[in-house]
CSV table of C-alpha atoms and ligand atoms in Angstrom, one decimal:
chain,number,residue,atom,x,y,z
M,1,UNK,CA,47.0,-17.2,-49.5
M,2,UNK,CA,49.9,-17.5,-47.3
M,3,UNK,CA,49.9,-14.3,-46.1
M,4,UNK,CA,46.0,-14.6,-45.0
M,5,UNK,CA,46.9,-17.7,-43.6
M,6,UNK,CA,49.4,-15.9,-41.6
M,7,UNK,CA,47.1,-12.8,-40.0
M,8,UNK,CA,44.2,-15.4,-39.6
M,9,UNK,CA,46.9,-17.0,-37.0
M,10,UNK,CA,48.3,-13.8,-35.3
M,11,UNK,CA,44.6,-12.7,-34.9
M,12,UNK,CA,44.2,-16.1,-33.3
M,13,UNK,CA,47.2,-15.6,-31.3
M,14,UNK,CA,45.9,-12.1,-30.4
M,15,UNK,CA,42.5,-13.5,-29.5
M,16,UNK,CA,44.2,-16.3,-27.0
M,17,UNK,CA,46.7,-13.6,-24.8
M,18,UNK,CA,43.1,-11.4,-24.6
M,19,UNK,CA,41.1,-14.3,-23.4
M,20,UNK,CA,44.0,-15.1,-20.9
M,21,UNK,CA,44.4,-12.1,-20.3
M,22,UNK,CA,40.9,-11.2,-19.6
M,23,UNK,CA,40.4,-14.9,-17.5
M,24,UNK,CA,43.4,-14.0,-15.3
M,25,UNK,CA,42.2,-9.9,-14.8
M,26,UNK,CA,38.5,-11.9,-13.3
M,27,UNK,CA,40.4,-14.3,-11.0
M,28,UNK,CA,40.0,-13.4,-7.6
M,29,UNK,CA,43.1,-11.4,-7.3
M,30,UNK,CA,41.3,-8.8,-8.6
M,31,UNK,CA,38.7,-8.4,-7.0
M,32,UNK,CA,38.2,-4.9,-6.1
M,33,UNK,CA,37.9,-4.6,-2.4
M,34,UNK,CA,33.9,-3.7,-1.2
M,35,UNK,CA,34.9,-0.9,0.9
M,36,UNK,CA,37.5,1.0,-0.7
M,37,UNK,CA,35.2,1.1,-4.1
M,38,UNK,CA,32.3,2.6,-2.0
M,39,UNK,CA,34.6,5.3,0.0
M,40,UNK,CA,36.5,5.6,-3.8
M,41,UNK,CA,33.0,7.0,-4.7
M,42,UNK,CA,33.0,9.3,-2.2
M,43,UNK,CA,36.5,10.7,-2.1
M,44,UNK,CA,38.0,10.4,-5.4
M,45,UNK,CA,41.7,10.2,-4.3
M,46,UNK,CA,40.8,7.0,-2.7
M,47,UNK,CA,43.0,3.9,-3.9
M,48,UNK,CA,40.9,0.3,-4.3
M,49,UNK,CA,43.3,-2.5,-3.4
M,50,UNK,CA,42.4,-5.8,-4.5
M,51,UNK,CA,40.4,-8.0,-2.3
M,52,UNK,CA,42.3,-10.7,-0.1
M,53,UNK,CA,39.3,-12.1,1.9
M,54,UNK,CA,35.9,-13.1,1.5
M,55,UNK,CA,36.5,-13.0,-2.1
M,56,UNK,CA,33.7,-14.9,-3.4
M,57,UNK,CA,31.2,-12.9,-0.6
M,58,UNK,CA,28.8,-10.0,-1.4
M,59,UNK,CA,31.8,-7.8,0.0
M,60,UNK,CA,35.0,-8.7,-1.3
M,61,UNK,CA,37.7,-7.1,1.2
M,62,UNK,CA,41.3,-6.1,1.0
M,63,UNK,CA,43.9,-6.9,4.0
M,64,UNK,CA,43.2,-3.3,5.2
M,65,UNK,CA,39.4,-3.5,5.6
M,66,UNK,CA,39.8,-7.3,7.2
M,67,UNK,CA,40.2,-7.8,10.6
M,68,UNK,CA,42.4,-6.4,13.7
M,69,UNK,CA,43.2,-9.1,16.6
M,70,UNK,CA,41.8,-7.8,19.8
M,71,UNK,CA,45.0,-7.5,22.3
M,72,UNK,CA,42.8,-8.3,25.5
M,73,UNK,CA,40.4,-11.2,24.3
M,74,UNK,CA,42.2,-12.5,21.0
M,75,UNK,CA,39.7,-12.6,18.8
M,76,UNK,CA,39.5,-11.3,15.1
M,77,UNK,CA,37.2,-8.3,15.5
M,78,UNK,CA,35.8,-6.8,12.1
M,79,UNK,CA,38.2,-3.1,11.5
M,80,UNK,CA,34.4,-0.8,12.4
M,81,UNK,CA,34.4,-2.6,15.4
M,82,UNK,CA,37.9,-2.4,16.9
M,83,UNK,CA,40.0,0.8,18.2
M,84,UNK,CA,43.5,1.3,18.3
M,85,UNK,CA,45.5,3.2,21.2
M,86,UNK,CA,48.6,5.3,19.8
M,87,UNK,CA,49.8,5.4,23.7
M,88,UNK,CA,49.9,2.5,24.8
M,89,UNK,CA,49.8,0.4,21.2
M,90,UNK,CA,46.6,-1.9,21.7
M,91,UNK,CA,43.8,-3.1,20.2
M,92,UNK,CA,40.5,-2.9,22.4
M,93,UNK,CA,37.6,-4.7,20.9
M,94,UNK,CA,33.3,-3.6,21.2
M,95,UNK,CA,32.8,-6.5,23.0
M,96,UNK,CA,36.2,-6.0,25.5
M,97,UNK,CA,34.2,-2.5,26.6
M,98,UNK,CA,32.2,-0.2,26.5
M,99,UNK,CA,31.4,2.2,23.3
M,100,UNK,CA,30.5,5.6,23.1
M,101,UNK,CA,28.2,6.2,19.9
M,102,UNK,CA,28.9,9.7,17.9
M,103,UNK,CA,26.9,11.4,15.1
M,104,UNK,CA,29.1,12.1,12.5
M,105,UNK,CA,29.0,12.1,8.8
M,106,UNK,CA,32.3,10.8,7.3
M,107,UNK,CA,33.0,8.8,3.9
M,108,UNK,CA,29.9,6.6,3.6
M,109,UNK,CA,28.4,6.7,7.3
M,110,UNK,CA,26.8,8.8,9.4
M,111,UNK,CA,28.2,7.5,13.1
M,112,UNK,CA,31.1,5.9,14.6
M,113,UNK,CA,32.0,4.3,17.8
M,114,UNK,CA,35.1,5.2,20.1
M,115,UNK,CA,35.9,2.4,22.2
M,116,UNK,CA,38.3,2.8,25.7
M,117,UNK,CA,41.8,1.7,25.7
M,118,UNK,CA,42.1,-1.8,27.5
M,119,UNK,CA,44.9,-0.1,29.9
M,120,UNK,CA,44.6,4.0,30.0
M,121,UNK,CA,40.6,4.1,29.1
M,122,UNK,CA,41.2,6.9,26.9
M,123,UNK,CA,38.5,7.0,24.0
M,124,UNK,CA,39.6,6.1,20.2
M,125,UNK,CA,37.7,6.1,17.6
M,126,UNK,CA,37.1,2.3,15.5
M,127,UNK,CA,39.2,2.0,12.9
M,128,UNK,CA,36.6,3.2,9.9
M,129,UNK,CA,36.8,6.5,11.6
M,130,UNK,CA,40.5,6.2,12.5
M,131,UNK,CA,41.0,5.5,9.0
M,132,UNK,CA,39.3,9.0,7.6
M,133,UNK,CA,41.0,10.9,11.1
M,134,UNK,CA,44.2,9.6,10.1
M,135,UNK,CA,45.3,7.9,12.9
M,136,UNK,CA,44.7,3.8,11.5
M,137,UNK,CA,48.1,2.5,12.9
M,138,UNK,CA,49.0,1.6,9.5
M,139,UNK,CA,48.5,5.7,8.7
M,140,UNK,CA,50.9,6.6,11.7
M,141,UNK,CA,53.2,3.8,10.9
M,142,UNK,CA,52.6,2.0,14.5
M,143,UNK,CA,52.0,-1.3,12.7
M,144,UNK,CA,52.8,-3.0,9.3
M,145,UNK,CA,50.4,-4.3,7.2
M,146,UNK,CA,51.6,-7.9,6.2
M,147,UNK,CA,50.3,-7.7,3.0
M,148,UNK,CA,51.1,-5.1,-0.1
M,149,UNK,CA,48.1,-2.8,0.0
M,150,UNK,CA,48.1,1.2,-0.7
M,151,UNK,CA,47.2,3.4,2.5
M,152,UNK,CA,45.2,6.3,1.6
M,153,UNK,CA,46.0,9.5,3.4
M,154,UNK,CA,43.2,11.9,4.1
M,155,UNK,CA,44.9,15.0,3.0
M,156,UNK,CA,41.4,15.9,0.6
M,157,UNK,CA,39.3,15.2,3.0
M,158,UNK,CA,37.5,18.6,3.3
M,159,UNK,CA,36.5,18.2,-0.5
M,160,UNK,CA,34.5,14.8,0.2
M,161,UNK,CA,31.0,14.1,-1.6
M,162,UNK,CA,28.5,15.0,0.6
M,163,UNK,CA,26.0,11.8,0.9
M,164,UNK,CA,22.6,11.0,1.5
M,165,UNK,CA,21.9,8.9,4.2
M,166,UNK,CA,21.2,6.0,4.4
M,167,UNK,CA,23.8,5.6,2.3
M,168,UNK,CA,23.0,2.9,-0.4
M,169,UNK,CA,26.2,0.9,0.3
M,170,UNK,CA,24.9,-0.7,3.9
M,171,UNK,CA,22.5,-1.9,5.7
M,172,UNK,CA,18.7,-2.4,4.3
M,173,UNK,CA,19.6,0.2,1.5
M,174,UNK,CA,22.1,-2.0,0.4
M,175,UNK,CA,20.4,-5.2,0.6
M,176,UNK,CA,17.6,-3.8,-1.2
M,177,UNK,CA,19.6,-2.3,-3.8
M,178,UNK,CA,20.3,-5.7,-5.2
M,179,UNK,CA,17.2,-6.3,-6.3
M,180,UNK,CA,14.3,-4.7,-8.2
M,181,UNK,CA,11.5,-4.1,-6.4
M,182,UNK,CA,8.4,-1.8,-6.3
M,183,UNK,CA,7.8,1.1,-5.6
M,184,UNK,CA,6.0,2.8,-2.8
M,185,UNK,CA,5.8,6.4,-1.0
M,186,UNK,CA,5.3,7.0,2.4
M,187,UNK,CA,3.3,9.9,3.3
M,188,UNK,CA,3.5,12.5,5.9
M,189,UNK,CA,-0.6,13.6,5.0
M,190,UNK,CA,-2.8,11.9,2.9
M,191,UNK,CA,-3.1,15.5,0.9
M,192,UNK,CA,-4.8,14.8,-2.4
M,193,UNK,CA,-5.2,10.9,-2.1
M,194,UNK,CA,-8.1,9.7,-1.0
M,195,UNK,CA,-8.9,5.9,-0.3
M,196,UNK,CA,-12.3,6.1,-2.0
M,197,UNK,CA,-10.9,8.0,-4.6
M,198,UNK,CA,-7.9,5.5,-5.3
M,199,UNK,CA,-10.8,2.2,-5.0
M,200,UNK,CA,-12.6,4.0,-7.6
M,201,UNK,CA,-9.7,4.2,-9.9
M,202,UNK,CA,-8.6,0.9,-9.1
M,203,UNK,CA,-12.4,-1.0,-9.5
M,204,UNK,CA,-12.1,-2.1,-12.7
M,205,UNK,CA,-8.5,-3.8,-12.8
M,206,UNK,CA,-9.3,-5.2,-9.2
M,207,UNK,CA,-12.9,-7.0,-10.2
M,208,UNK,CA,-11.8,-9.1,-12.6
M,209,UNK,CA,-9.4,-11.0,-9.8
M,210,UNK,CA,-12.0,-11.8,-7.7
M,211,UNK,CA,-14.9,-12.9,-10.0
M,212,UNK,CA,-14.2,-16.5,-9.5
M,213,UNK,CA,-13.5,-16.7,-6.0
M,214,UNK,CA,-9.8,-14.5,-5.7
M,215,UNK,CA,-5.9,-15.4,-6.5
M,216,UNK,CA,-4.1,-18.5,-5.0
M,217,UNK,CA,-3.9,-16.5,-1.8
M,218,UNK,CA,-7.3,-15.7,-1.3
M,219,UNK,CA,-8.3,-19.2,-2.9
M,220,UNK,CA,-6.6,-21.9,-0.5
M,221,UNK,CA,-5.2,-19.6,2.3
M,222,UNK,CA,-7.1,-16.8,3.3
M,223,UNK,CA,-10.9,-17.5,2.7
M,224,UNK,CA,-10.8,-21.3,3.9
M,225,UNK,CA,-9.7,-19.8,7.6
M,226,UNK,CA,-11.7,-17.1,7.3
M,227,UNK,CA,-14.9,-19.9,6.3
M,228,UNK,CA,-13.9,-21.8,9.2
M,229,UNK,CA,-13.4,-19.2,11.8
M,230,UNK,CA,-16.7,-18.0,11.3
M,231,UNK,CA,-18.4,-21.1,11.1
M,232,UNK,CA,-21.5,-19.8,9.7
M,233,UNK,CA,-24.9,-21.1,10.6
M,234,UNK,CA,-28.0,-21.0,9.3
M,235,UNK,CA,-29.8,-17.6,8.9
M,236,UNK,CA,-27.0,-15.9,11.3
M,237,UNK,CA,-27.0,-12.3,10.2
M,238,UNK,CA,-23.9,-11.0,8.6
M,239,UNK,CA,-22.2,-7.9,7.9
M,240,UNK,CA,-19.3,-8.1,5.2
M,241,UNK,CA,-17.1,-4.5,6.1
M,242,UNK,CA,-15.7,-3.1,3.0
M,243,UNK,CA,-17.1,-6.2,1.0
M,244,UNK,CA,-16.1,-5.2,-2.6
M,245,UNK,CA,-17.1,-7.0,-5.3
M,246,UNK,CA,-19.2,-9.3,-3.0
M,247,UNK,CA,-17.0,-12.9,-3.7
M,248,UNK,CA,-16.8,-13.3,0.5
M,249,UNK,CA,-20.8,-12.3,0.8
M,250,UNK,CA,-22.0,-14.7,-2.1
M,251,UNK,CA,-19.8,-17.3,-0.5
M,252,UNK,CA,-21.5,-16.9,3.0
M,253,UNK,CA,-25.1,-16.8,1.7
M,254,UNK,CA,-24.6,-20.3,0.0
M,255,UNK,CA,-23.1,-21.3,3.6
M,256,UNK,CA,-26.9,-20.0,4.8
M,257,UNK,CA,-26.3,-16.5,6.4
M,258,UNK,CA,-27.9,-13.5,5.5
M,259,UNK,CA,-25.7,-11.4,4.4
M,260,UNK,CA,-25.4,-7.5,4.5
M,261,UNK,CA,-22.1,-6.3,2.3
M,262,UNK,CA,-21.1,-2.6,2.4
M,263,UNK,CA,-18.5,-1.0,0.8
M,264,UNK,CA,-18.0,2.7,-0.3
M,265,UNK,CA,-16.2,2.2,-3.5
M,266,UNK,CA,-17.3,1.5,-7.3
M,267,UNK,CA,-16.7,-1.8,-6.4
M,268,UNK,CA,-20.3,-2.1,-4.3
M,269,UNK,CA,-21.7,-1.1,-8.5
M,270,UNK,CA,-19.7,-5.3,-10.1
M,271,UNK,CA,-21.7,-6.7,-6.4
M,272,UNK,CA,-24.6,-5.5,-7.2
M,273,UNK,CA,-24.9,-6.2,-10.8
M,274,UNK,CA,-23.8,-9.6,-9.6
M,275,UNK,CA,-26.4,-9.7,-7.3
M,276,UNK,CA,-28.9,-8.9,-10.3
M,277,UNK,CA,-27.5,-11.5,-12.4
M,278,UNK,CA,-27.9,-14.2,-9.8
M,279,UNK,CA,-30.4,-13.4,-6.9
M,280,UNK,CA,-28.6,-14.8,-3.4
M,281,UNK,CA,-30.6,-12.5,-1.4
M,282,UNK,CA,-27.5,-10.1,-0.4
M,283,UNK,CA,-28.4,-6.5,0.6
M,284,UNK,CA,-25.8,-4.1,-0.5
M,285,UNK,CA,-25.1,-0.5,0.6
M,286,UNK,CA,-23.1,1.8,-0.7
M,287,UNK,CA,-21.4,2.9,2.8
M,288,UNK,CA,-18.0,3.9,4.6
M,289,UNK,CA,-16.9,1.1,7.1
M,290,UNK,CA,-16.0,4.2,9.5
M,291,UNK,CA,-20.0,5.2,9.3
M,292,UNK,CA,-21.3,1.8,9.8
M,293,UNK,CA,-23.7,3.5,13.3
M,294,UNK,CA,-25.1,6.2,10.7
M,295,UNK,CA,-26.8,2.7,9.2
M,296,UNK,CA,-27.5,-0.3,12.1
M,297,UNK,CA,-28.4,-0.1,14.9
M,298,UNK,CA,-26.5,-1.4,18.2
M,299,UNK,CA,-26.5,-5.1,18.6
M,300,UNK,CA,-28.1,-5.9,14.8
M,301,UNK,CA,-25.6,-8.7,13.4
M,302,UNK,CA,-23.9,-12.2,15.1
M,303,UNK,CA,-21.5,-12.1,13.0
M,304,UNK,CA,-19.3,-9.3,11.2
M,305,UNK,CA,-16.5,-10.2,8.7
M,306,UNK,CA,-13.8,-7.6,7.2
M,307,UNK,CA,-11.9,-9.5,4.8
M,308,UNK,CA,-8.3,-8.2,3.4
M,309,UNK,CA,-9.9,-4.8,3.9
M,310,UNK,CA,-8.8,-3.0,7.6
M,311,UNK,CA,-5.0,-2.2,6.5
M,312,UNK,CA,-6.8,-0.2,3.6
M,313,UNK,CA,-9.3,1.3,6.0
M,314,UNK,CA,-7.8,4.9,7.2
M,315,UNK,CA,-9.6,5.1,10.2
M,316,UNK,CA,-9.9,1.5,11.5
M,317,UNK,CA,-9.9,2.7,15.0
M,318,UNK,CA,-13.4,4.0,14.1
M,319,UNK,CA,-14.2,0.9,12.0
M,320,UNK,CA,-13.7,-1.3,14.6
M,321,UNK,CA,-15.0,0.6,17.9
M,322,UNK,CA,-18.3,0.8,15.4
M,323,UNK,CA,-18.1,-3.1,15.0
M,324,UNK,CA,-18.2,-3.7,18.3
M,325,UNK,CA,-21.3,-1.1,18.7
M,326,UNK,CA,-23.3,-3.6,16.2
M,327,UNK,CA,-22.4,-6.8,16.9
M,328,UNK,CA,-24.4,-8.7,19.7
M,329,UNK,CA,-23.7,-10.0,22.4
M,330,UNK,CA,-21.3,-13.0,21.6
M,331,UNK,CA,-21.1,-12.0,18.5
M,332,UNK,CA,-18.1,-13.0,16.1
M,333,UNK,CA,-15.7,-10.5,14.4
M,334,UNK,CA,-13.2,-12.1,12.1
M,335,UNK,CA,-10.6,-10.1,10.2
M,336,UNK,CA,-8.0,-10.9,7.6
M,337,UNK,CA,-5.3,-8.2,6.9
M,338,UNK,CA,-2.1,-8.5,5.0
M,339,UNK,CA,1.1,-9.9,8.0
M,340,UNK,CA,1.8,-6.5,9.7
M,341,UNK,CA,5.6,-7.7,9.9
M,342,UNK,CA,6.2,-9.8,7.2
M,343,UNK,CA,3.8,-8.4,4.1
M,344,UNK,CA,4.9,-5.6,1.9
M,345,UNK,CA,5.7,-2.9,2.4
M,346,UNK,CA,6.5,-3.4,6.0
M,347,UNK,CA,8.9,-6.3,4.5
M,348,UNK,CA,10.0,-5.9,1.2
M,349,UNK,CA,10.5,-9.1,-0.7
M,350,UNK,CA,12.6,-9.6,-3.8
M,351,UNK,CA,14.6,-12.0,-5.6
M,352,UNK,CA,18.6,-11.7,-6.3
M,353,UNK,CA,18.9,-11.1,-8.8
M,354,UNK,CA,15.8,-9.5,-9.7
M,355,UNK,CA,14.4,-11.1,-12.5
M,356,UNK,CA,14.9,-14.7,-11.1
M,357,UNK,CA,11.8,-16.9,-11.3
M,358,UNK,CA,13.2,-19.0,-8.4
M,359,UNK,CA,12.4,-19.1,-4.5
M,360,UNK,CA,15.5,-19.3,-2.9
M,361,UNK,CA,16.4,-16.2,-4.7
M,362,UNK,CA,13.7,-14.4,-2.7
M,363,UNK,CA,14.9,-12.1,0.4
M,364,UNK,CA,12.2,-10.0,2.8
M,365,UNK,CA,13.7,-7.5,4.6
M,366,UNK,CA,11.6,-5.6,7.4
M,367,UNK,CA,12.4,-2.1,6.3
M,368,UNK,CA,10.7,-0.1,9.2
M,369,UNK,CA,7.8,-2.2,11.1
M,370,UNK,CA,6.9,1.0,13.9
M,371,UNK,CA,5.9,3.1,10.5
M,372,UNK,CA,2.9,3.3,10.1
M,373,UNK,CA,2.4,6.1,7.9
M,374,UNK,CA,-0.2,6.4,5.1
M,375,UNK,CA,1.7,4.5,2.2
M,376,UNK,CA,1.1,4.8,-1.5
M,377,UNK,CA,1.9,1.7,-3.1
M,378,UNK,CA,1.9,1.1,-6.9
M,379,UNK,CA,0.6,-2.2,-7.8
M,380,UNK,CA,-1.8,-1.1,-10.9
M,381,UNK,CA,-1.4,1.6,-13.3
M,382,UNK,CA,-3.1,3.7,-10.6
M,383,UNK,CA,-1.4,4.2,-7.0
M,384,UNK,CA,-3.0,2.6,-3.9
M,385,UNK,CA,-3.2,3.0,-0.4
M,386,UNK,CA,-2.5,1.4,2.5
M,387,UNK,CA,-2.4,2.0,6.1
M,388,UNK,CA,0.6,0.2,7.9
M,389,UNK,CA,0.1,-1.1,11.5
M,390,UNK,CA,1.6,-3.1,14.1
M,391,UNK,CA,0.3,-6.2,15.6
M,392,UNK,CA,-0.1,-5.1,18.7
M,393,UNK,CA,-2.4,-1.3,17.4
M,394,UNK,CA,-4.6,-4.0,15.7
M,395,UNK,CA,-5.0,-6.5,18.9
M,396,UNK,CA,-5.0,-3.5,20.6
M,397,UNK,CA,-7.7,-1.7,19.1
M,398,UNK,CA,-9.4,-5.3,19.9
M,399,UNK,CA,-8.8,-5.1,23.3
M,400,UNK,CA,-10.4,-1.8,23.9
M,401,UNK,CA,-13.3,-2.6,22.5
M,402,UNK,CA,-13.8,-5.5,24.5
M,403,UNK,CA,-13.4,-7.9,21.3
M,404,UNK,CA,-12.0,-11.0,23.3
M,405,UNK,CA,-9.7,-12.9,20.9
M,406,UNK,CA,-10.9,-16.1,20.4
M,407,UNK,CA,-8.0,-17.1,17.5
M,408,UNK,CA,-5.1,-16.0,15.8
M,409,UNK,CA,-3.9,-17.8,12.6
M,410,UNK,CA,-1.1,-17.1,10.0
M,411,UNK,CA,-1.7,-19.6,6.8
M,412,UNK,CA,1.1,-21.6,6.2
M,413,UNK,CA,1.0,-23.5,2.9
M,414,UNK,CA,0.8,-27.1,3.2
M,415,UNK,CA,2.9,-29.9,1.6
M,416,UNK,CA,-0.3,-30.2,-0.9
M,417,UNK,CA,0.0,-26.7,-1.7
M,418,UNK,CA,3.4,-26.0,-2.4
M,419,UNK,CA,3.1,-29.1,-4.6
M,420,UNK,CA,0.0,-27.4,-6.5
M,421,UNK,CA,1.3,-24.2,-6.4
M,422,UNK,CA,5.3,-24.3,-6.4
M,423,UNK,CA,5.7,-20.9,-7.5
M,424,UNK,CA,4.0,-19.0,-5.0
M,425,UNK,CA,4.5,-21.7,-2.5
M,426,UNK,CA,7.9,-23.3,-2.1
M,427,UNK,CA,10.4,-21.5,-0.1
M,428,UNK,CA,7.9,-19.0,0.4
M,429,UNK,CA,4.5,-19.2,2.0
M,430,UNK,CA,5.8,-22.1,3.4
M,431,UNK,CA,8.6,-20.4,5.7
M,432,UNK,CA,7.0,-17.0,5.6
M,433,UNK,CA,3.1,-16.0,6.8
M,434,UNK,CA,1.6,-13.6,4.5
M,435,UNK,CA,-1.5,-13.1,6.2
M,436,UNK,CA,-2.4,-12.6,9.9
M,437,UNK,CA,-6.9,-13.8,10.5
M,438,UNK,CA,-7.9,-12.9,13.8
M,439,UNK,CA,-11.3,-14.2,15.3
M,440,UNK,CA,-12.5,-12.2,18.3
M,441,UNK,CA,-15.9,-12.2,20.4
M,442,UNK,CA,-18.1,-9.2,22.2
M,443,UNK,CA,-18.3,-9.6,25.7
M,444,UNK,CA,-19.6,-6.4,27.2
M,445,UNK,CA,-19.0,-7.8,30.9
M,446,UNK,CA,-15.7,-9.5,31.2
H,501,ZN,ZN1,39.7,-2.1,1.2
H,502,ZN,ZN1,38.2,-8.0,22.7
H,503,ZN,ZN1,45.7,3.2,25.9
């Protein structure tokens, strides 16, 4: 007994130094510096000091990746952003001159500035490159470091990782890195997608949404601006562009319009059987919105209506030259499209970390806005597409077509809704537009 006793109190003792042990090791002292772990990556010799400053930041950094007083304006200027001169022994800051950019791969990034000396002008390279050249004054011994960290010297330098760029460690790679997010390809040709092809596929998981009216976005955001933009009256004619399963055309006939939906996908097939379940009147045709001349004639509807549709439309250039062609005189066109800027996958939103179920844990970052390649996106078990544009091709595209706008909204949730609807609302739809609805009118002679 008194020997158990006694191991049951050594493994206790044991279990205490660890716990210390392990509670001092994840004190901030030992924090690995952010910089030297990603170049560590990259060039295996590299030694990680522990980080002195910003310790409780996203990037942790050591007293050599801190920050070098400029010696002409005196301020603290981050080490990529400072050079040092070996000849005359200054510091010269970005913002103290002017830079010279230079494409060059090296540790983890694929430029780096040289900045002119203060006094002599001659170029030196910031101190990220000076650090992998060799000549960081703490390198060539002109300065001290005042605290105890281990200088790497680039002796291996030719046997360095090569890298893909961007590299994952900065910038919007980095950022997205954190989180999880989806998935999407952009593509140079559409090659063997096709959008009718991928609607088809995509019919039967996308109907059931919208048999009662669409999600919380199209419920309270979307279709009560697009309702009110259009301001239908009674017996206006109506064409609903890529209508779907018909929810917007249903809606408009019981607001009195008659209402013409087309749509080339399987989708047109749950509209119509709608339409023979419940007789409304609608007149369905299965039809490409970039062929809508092959069908009416010029000046046939007041009113046309392309609901969350035109960003999956590959040729809406066609699509909307061809609206204008149709519509009368006067005649309203209002469009809904997912934000150009601030809806994925322009801007890709995630939480941090990535499973979170709250708000504030939700970043967007605007990956590249002027791409507007072809996109593959995978929402379902089957891949989508959608056709990325700017704001201004859209309004654009308007302008051309002498489609005067008459309104431009982005729905921002109200107080009601974010108390409704919390979860999609709060710190969300109410700081960010999802949606861009643009009402526009014909006017042949401006
Ligand atoms: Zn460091
Ligand atoms: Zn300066
Ligand atoms: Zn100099």
């Amino acid at each position: 007994m008194e020997c158990g006793c006694y191991l049951k109190n050594l493994s206790d003792r044991v279990f205490f130094i660890l716990l210390f042990f392990l509670l001092f090791m994840s004190s901030s002292e030992y924090t690995p510096c952010f910089y030297c772990s990603e170049y560590s990556k990259i060039a295996q010799d590299y030694p990680v000091n522990f980080a002195t400053k910003d310790v409780d930041s996203f990037t942790p950094r050591c007293f050599l990746h801190w920050e070098y007083e400029c010696s002409k304006c005196g301020k603290d200027i981050h080490f990529n952003g400072i050079s040092w001169c070996p000849t005359c022994k200054k510091f010269t800051c970005l913002s103290c001159a002017n830079e010279q950019m230079h494409q060059e791969r090296f540790l983890t990034y694929d430029y780096y500035y040289s900045i002119p000396c203060q006094e002599c002008g001659n170029f030196n390279p910031a101190l990220d490159y000076a650090e992998y050249n060799g000549t960081h004054p703490y390198q060539i011994g002109d300065l001290q470091p005042d605290e105890e960290i281990v200088i790497w010297m680039p002796i291996y330098k030719n046997q360095l990782k090569s890298q893909e760029f961007p590299h994952k460690a900065w910038g919007v790679e980095r950022i997205l890195a954190l989180g999880r997010r989806v998935r999407f390809t952009r593509l140079d040709a559409l090659g063997e997608y096709s959008p009718k092809k991928t609607w088809d596929a995509n019919a039967p998981v996308w109907e059931p949404l919208f048999r009662d009216g669409g999600d919380y976005h199209h419920k309270y955001k979307i279709l009560p601006e697009v309702f009110r933009l259009l301001d239908i009256h009674e017996n206006e004619t109506i064409l609903d562009v890529a209508c779907g399963e018909g929810n917007v055309a249903r809606a408009l006939t019981k607001q009195g319009g008659q209402v013409t939906g087309i749509d080339f996908s399987k989708l047109l097939d749950f509209a119509i059987e709608r339409e023979n379940e419940e007789k409304l009147g609608i007149q369905y045709l299965k039809l490409n919105a970039e062929k809508l001349t092959e069908r009416f004639a010029k000046e046939s509807f007041d009113k046309v209506v392309c609901n969350m549709a035109l960003m999956d439309i590959e040729n809406y250039e066609t699509t909307i030259e061809q609206i204008a062609h149709i519509l009368k005189e006067d005649g309203i066109f209002v469009f809904s499209i997912t934000h150009p800027a601030f809806a994925w996958p322009t801007c890709t939103s995630f939480r941090v970390p990535g499973d979170s179920q709250r708000n504030e844990d939700k970043l967007r970052v605007v990956v590249d806005y002027f791409d507007e390649r072809p996109t593959l996106v995978h929402y379902w078990d089957n891949p989508g597409l959608y056709f990325p544009r700017t704001i201004s091709s859209y309004l654009n595209e308007l302008i051309k077509n002498n489609l005067v706008i008459m309104e431009v909204c982005e729905p921002k949730a109200s107080e009601e809704l974010v108390k409704k609807f919390p979860r999609e609302a709060y710190k969300d739809d109410d700081i960010f537009p999802d949606f861009l609805i643009v009402k526009a009118m014909k006017k042949s002679k401006l």
